[in-house]
Short mmCIF file of C-alpha atoms in Angstrom, two decimals:
data_model
loop_
_atom_site.label_atom_id
_atom_site.label_comp_id
_atom_site.label_asym_id
_atom_site.label_seq_id
_atom_site.Cartn_x
_atom_site.Cartn_y
_atom_site.Cartn_z
CA MET A 1 -13.07 -31.71 27.66
CA LEU A 2 -9.72 -33.24 28.52
CA LEU A 3 -6.57 -31.18 28.26
CA THR A 4 -5.27 -33.64 25.69
CA GLU A 5 -8.32 -33.23 23.45
CA PHE A 6 -7.92 -31.23 20.29
CA ASP A 7 -10.04 -28.08 20.19
CA GLU A 8 -10.81 -27.97 16.47
CA LYS A 9 -12.92 -24.83 16.69
CA ALA A 10 -10.18 -22.85 18.47
CA TYR A 11 -7.60 -24.18 16.02
CA ILE A 12 -9.68 -23.10 13.00
CA GLU A 13 -10.24 -19.65 14.51
CA GLY A 14 -6.50 -19.31 15.12
CA VAL A 15 -5.69 -20.30 11.54
CA LYS A 16 -8.30 -17.85 10.22
CA LYS A 17 -6.85 -15.02 12.29
CA GLN A 18 -3.29 -15.80 11.21
CA SER A 19 -4.33 -16.06 7.55
CA TYR A 20 -6.19 -12.75 7.74
CA GLU A 21 -3.20 -11.01 9.32
CA GLU A 22 -0.84 -12.45 6.69
CA GLY A 23 -3.18 -11.38 3.89
CA GLU A 24 -3.48 -7.92 5.36
CA ALA A 25 0.32 -7.58 5.58
CA ILE A 26 0.70 -8.71 1.97
CA GLY A 27 -1.94 -6.22 0.85
CA GLU A 28 -0.28 -3.38 2.73
CA ALA A 29 3.11 -4.23 1.20
CA ARG A 30 1.62 -4.32 -2.30
CA GLY A 31 -0.13 -1.00 -1.72
CA GLU A 32 3.05 0.63 -0.49
CA ALA A 33 4.98 -0.68 -3.50
CA ARG A 34 2.33 0.57 -5.92
CA GLY A 35 2.25 3.95 -4.21
CA ALA A 36 6.02 4.27 -4.39
CA GLU A 37 6.00 3.33 -8.07
CA LYS A 38 3.24 5.84 -8.78
CA LEU A 39 5.13 8.61 -6.99
CA ALA A 40 8.35 7.73 -8.84
CA ARG A 41 6.54 7.91 -12.20
CA LEU A 42 5.20 11.34 -11.26
CA VAL A 43 8.63 12.64 -10.26
CA VAL A 44 10.15 11.32 -13.50
CA GLU A 45 7.43 13.04 -15.56
CA LEU A 46 7.89 16.31 -13.71
CA LYS A 47 11.66 16.16 -14.17
CA LYS A 48 11.35 15.31 -17.89
CA ARG A 49 9.18 18.39 -18.39
CA GLY A 50 11.46 20.67 -16.43
CA ARG A 51 8.92 21.16 -13.66
CA VAL A 52 11.41 20.62 -10.87
CA GLU A 53 9.66 23.15 -8.61
CA ASP A 54 6.56 20.94 -8.66
CA ILE A 55 8.52 18.02 -7.23
CA ALA A 56 8.53 19.77 -3.85
CA LYS A 57 4.73 20.02 -4.05
CA VAL A 58 4.24 16.24 -4.03
CA THR A 59 4.54 16.26 -0.24
CA ASP A 60 1.08 17.86 -0.12
CA GLU A 61 -1.55 15.14 -0.66
CA SER A 62 -4.07 17.29 -2.54
CA GLU A 63 -1.38 18.74 -4.79
CA ARG A 64 0.03 15.27 -5.43
CA GLU A 65 -3.43 13.99 -6.39
CA ARG A 66 -3.89 16.96 -8.73
CA LEU A 67 -0.57 16.17 -10.41
CA TYR A 68 -1.50 12.49 -10.74
CA ARG A 69 -4.66 13.53 -12.57
CA GLU A 70 -2.77 16.01 -14.74
CA PHE A 71 -0.35 13.30 -15.88
CA ASN A 72 -2.94 10.51 -15.94
CA ILE A 73 -1.01 8.48 -13.42
#
């Protein structure tokens, strides 16, 4: 193969890799945004119900998941 020849296979693999990485980054950003929104809804619910002491508990993953279930979030 000459240096000036186009390597279609390598090009396609490069595009696939770049597309995958971009898609992964978009998915991570969406997941982070949804997680932040979910946490904010939980904190608002706890505050509305006067359960301010439970807000500190959301740093513990298992406690946070329990509270999500309790409030159907």
